[in-house]
Short mmCIF file of C-alpha atoms in Angstrom, two decimals:
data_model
loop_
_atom_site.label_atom_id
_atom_site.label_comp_id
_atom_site.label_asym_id
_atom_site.label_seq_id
_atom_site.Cartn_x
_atom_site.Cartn_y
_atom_site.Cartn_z
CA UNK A 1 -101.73 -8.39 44.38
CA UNK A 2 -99.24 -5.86 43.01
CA UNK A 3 -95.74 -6.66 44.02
CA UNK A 4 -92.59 -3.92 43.87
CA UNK A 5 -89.13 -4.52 44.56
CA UNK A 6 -88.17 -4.01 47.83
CA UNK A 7 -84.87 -2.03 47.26
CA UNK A 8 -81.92 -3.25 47.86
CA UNK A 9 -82.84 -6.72 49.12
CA UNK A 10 -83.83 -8.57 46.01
CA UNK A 11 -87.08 -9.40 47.11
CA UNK A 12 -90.26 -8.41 45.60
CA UNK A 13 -93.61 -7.78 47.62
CA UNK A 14 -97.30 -7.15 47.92
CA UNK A 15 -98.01 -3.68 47.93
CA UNK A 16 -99.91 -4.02 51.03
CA UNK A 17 -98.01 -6.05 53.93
CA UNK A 18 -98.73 -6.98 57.54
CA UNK A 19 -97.37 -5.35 60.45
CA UNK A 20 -97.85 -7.72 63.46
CA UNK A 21 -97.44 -5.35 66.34
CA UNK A 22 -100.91 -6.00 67.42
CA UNK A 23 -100.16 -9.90 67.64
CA UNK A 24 -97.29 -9.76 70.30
CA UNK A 25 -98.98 -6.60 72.92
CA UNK A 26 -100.00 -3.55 73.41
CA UNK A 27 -103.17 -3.04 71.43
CA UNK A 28 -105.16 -5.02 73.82
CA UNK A 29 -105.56 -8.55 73.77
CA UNK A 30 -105.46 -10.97 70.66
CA UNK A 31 -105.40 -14.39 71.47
CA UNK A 32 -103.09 -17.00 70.00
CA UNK A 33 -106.13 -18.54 67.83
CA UNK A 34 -106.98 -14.95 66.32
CA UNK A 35 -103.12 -14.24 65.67
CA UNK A 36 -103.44 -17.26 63.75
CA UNK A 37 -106.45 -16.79 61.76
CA UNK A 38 -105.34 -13.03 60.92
CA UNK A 39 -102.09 -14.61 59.16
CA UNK A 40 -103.66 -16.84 57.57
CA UNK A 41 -106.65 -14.38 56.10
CA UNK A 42 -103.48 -12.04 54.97
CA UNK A 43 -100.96 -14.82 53.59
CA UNK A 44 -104.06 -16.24 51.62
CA UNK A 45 -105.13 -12.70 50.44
CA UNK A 46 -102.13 -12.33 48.47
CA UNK A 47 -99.74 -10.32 51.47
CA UNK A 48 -96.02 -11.56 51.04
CA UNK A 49 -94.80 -9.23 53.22
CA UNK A 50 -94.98 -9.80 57.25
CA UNK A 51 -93.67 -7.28 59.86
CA UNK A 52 -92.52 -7.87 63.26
CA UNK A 53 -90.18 -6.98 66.10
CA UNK A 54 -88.67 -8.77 69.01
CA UNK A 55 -90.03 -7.11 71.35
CA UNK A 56 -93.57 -6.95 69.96
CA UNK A 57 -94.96 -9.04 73.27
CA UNK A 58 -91.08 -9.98 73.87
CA UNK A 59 -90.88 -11.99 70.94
CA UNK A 60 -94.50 -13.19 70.95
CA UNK A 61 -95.30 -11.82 67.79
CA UNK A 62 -92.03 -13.72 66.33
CA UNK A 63 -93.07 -16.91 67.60
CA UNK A 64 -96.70 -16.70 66.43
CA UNK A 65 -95.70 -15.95 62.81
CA UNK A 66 -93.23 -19.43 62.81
CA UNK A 67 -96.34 -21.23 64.24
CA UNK A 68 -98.66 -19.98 61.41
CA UNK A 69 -95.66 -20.47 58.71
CA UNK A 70 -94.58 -23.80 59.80
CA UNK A 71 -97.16 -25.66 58.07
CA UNK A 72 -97.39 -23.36 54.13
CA UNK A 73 -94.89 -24.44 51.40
CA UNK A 74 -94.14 -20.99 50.65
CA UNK A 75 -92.99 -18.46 53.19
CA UNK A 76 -93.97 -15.07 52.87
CA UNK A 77 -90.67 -11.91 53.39
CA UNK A 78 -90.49 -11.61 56.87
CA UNK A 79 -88.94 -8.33 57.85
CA UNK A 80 -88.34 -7.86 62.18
CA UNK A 81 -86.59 -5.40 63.57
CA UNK A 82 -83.93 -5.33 66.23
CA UNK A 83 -82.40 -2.83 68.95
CA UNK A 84 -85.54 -1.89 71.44
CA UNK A 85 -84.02 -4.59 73.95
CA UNK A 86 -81.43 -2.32 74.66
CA UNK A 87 -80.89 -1.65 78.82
CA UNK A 88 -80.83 1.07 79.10
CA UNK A 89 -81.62 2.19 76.05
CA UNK A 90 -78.39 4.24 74.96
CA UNK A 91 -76.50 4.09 71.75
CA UNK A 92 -73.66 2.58 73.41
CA UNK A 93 -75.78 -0.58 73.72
CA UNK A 94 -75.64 -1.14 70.29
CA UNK A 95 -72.14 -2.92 69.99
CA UNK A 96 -71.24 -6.36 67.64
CA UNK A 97 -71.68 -8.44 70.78
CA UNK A 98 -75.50 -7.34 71.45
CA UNK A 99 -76.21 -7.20 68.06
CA UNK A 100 -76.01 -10.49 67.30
CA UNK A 101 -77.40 -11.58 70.30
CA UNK A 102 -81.09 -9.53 69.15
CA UNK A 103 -80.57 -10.86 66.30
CA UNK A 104 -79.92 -14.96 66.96
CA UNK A 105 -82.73 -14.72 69.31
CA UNK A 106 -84.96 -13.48 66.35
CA UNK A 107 -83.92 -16.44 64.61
CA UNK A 108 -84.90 -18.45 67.10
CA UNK A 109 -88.21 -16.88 67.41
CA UNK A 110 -89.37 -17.10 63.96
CA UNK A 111 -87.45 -20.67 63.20
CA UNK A 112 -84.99 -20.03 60.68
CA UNK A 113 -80.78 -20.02 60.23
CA UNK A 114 -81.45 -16.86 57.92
CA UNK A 115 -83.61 -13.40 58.78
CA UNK A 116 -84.73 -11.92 55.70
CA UNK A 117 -84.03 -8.69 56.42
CA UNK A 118 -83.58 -6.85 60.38
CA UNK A 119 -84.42 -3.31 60.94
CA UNK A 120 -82.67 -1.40 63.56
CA UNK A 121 -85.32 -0.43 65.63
CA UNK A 122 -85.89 3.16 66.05
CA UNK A 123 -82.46 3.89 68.09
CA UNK A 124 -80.89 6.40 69.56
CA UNK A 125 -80.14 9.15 66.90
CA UNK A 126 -76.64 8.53 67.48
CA UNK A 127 -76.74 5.26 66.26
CA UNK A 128 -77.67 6.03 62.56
CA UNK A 129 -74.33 7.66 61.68
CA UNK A 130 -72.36 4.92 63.91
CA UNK A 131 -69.78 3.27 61.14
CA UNK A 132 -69.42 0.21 63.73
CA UNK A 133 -72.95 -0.49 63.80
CA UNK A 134 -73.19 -0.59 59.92
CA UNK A 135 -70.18 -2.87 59.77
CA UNK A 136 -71.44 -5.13 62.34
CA UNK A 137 -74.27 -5.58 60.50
CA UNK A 138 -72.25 -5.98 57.18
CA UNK A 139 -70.52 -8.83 58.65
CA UNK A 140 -74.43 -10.57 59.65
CA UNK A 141 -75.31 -10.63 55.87
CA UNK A 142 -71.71 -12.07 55.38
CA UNK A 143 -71.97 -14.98 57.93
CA UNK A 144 -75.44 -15.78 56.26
CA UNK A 145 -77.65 -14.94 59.99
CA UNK A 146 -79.85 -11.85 57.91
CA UNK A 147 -80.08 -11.75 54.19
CA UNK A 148 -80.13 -7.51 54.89
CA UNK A 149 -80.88 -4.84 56.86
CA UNK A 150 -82.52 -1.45 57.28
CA UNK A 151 -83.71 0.53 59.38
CA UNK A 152 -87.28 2.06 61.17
CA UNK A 153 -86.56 5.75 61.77
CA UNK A 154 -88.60 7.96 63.95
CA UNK A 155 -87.87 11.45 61.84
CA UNK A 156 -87.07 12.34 58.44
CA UNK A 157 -83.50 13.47 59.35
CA UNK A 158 -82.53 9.87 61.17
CA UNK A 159 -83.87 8.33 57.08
CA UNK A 160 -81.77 10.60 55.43
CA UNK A 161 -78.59 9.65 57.58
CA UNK A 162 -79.21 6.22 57.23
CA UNK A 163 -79.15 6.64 53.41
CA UNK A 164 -75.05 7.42 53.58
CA UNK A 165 -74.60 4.00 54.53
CA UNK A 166 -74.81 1.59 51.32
CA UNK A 167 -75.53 -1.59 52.74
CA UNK A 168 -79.02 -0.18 54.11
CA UNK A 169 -81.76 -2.07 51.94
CA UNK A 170 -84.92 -0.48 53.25
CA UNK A 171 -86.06 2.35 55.19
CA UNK A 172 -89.76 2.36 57.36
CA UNK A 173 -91.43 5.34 58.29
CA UNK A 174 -94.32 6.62 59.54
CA UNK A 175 -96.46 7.92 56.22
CA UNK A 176 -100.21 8.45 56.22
CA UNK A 177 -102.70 11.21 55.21
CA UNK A 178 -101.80 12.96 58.56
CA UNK A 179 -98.08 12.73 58.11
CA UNK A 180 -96.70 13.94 55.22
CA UNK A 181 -93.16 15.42 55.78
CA UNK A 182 -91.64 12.09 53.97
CA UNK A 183 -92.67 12.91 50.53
CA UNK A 184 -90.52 16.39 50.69
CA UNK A 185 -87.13 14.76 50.96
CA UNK A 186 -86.89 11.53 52.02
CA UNK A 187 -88.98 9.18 49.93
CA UNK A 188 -87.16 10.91 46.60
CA UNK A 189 -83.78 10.27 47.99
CA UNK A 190 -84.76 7.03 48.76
CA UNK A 191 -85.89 6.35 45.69
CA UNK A 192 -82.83 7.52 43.46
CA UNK A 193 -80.43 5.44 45.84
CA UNK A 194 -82.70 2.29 44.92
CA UNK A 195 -83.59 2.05 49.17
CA UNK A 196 -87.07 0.42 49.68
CA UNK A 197 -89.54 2.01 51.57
CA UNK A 198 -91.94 0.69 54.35
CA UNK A 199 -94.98 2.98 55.23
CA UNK A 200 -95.97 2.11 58.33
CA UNK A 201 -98.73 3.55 61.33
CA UNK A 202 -100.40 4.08 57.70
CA UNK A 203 -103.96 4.34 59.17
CA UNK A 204 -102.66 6.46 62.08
CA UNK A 205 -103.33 3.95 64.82
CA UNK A 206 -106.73 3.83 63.37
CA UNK A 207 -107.79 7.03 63.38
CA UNK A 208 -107.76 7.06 59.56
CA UNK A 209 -110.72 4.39 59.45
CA UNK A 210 -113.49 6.96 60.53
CA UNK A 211 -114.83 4.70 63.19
CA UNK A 212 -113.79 6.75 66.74
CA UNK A 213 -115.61 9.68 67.90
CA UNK A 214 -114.35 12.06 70.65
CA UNK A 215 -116.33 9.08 73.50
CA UNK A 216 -114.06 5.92 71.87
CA UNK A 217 -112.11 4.43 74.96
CA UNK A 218 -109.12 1.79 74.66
CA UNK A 219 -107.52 -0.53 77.27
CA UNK A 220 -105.03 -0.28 80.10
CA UNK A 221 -102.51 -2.41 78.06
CA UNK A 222 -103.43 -0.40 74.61
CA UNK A 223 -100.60 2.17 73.37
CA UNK A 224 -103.31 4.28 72.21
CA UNK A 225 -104.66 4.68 76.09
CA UNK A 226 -100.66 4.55 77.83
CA UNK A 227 -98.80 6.75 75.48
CA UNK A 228 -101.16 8.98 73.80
CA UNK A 229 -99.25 12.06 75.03
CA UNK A 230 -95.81 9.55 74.75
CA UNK A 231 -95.49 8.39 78.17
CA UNK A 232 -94.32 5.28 77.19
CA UNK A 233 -92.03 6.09 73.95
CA UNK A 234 -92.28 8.21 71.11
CA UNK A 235 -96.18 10.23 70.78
CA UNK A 236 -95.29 9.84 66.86
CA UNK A 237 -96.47 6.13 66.97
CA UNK A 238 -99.69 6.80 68.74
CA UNK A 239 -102.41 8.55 66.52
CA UNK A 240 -99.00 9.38 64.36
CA UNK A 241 -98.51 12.36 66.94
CA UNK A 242 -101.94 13.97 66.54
CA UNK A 243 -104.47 15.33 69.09
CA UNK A 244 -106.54 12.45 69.38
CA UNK A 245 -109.87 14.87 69.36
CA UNK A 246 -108.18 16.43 66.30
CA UNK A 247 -107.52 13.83 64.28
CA UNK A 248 -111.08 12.62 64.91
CA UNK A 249 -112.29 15.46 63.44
CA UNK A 250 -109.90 15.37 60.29
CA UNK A 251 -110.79 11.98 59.36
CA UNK A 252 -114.56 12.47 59.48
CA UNK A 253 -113.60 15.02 56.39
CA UNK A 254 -111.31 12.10 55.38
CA UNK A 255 -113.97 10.13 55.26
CA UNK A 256 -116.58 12.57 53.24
CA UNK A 257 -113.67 13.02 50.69
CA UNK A 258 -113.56 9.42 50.07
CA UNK A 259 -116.98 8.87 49.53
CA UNK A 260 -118.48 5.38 49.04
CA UNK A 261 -115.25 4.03 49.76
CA UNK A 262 -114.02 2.65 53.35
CA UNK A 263 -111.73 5.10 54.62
CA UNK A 264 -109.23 2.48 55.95
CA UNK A 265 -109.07 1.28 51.99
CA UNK A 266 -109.13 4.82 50.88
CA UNK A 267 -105.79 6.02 53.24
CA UNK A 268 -104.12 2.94 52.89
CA UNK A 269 -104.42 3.68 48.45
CA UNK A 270 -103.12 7.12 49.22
CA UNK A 271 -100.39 5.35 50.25
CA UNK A 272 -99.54 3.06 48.08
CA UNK A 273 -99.45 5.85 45.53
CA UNK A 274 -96.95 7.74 47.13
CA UNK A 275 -93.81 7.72 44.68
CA UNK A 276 -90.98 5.53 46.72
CA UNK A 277 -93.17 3.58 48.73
CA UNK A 278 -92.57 -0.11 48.51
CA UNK A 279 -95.13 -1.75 50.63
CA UNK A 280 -97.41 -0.01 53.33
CA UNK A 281 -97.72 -2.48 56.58
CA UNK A 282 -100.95 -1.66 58.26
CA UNK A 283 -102.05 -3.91 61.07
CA UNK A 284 -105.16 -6.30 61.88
CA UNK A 285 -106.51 -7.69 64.71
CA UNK A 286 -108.92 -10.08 62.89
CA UNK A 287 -109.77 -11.30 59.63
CA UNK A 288 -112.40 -8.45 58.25
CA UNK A 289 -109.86 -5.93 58.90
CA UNK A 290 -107.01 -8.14 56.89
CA UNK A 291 -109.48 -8.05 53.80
CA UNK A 292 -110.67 -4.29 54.52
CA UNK A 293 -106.76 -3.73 53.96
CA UNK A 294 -105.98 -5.93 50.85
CA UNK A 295 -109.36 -4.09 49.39
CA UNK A 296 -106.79 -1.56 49.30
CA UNK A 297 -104.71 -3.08 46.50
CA UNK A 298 -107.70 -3.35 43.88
CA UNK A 299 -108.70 0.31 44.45
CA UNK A 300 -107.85 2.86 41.36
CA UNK A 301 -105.52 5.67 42.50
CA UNK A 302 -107.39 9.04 44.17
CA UNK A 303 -108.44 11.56 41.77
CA UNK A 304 -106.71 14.69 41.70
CA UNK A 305 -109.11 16.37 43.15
CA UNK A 306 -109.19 14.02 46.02
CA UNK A 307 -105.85 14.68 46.47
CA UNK A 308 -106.06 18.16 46.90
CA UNK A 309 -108.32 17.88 49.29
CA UNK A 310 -106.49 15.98 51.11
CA UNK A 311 -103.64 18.46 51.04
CA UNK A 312 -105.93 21.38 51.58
CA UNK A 313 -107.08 19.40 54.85
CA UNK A 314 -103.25 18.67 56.24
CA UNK A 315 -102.21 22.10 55.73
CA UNK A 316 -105.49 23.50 57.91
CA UNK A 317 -105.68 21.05 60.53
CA UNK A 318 -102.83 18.81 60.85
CA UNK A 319 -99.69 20.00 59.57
CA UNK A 320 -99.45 22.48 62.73
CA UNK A 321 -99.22 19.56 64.91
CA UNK A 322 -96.77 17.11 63.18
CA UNK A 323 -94.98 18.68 60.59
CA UNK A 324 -91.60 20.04 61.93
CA UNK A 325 -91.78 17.39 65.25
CA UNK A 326 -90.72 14.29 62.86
#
């Protein structure tokens, strides 16, 4: 599979990653044998790039991935994030001492003295222009317990202030067919400051594989049943803020403009083709779904024609709904 540098951490990776957000909780449940299997299927498909939190299942997803590593030669770039534990969840949580606490219990989730690279974790807004935070984190790479750090923004704006801090390596962000506002600003100043990007939600909480109708249901313990109008945190990372019935409707002409093509494959290419974008981290709850998303890699890039169709279809239906929220 393809791999790109992923800014400013040295790494390269596969242009298609894992997110593991489904392993630890709230998407229903996956047990511990289908975590397994889903790694597996994605670390042998050519995926070096694994995402997780700690408080995907409250470290759950952590401790499966050092379970399914523990026994391969070569580990794959594990990126988790840190931040979400905060109580309550105020800026003024994030101080040296707590910190490093997120962060050496991330290291003892996933098994290692090193984290290759923590995210801060969709914080308070206040927190991306907070000098102390940035220099706490400096002195983490320094002491050897992360490797780098980014961060996982909720809005354009909070990517952009992150950028005026040079030790951040990576930025993730919500980028998909349905949410476009990135490519205006952010992935181009990104880019030019050598900052990797992380598309993530990229098949908007599944939306963007054509297979729900206005009828499809989900669980009590599934995000996309709890927080679909953002009960539970931000609507953005449900259905990537659309109208559920509306977005059902835009991916069915998703769908027709990708043809003979799956539209998960089709929406994760679009993408990977977005200028700036280092990996895009779609999730999997078994192993078809881990090779529907690799298919990805191996597809040609969308025809310009495609592409304006794609725009044409934002600008009618979506771009009302999203556009100047995030």
């Amino acid at each position: 599979m393809e791999q790109r540098p992923l800014g400013r951490t040295g790494a390269d990776v596969s242009v298609i990653g894992l997110g593991t957000w489904q392993l630890g909780g709230d998407w229903g449940d996956v047990s511990e044998d289908d975590a397994a299997d889903v790694l597996d299927a994605a670390l042998d498909a050519g995926v070096t790039l694994v995402d997780t939190a700690d408080v995907y299942g409250d470290g759950r997803s952590e401790e499966r991935i050092r379970k399914a590593l523990a026994p391969r030669a070569e580990r794959p770039f594990v990126a988790t994030k840190a931040g979400r534990r905060a109580d309550p969840f105020e800026a003024e949580q994030y101080t040296p001492e707590n910190l490093r606490a997120w962060i050496d219990r991330s290291r003892r989730n996933l098994g290692v003295d090193t984290l290759d690279l923590v995210q801060l974790h969709c914080p308070p807004p206040a927190v991306y222009s907070d000098q102390r935070v940035y220099d706490a984190l400096d002195s983490f790479v320094a002491d050897g317990a992360i490797a780098a750090y980014g961060v996982s923004v909720e809005t354009v704006q909070e990517g952009l202030t992150a950028l005026e801090h040079p030790g951040v390596a990576t930025i993730q962000v919500i980028l998909n067919i349905f949410r476009r506002k990135p490519l205006e600003e952010l992935l181009p100043a990104a880019q030019r400051a050598g900052v990797g990007i992380l598309a993530r939600v990229p098949l908007a909480s599944g939306l963007l594989t054509g297979t729900y109708d206005e009828s499809t249901t989900f669980p009590a313990d599934d995000h996309r049943n709890f927080n679909r109008n953002g009960e539970a945190f931000d609507v953005g990372e449900t259905f990537a803020g659309v109208p559920f019935e509306v977005g059902v409707e835009a991916a069915r002409e998703v769908a027709a403009v990708a043809g003979d093509v799956s539209t998960a494959a089709f929406a994760l290419r679009w993408a990977i083709d977005q200028p700036g974008v280092t990996t895009v981290i779609p999730g999997a709850r078994n192993v078809e779904q881990v090779r529907g998303n690799v298919a990805a890699a191996s597809l040609p890039p969308l025809t310009d024609s495609q592409l304006s169709d794609l725009e044409r279809l934002y600008d009618e239906r979506i771009r009302a709904h999203v556009h100047d929220r995030w």
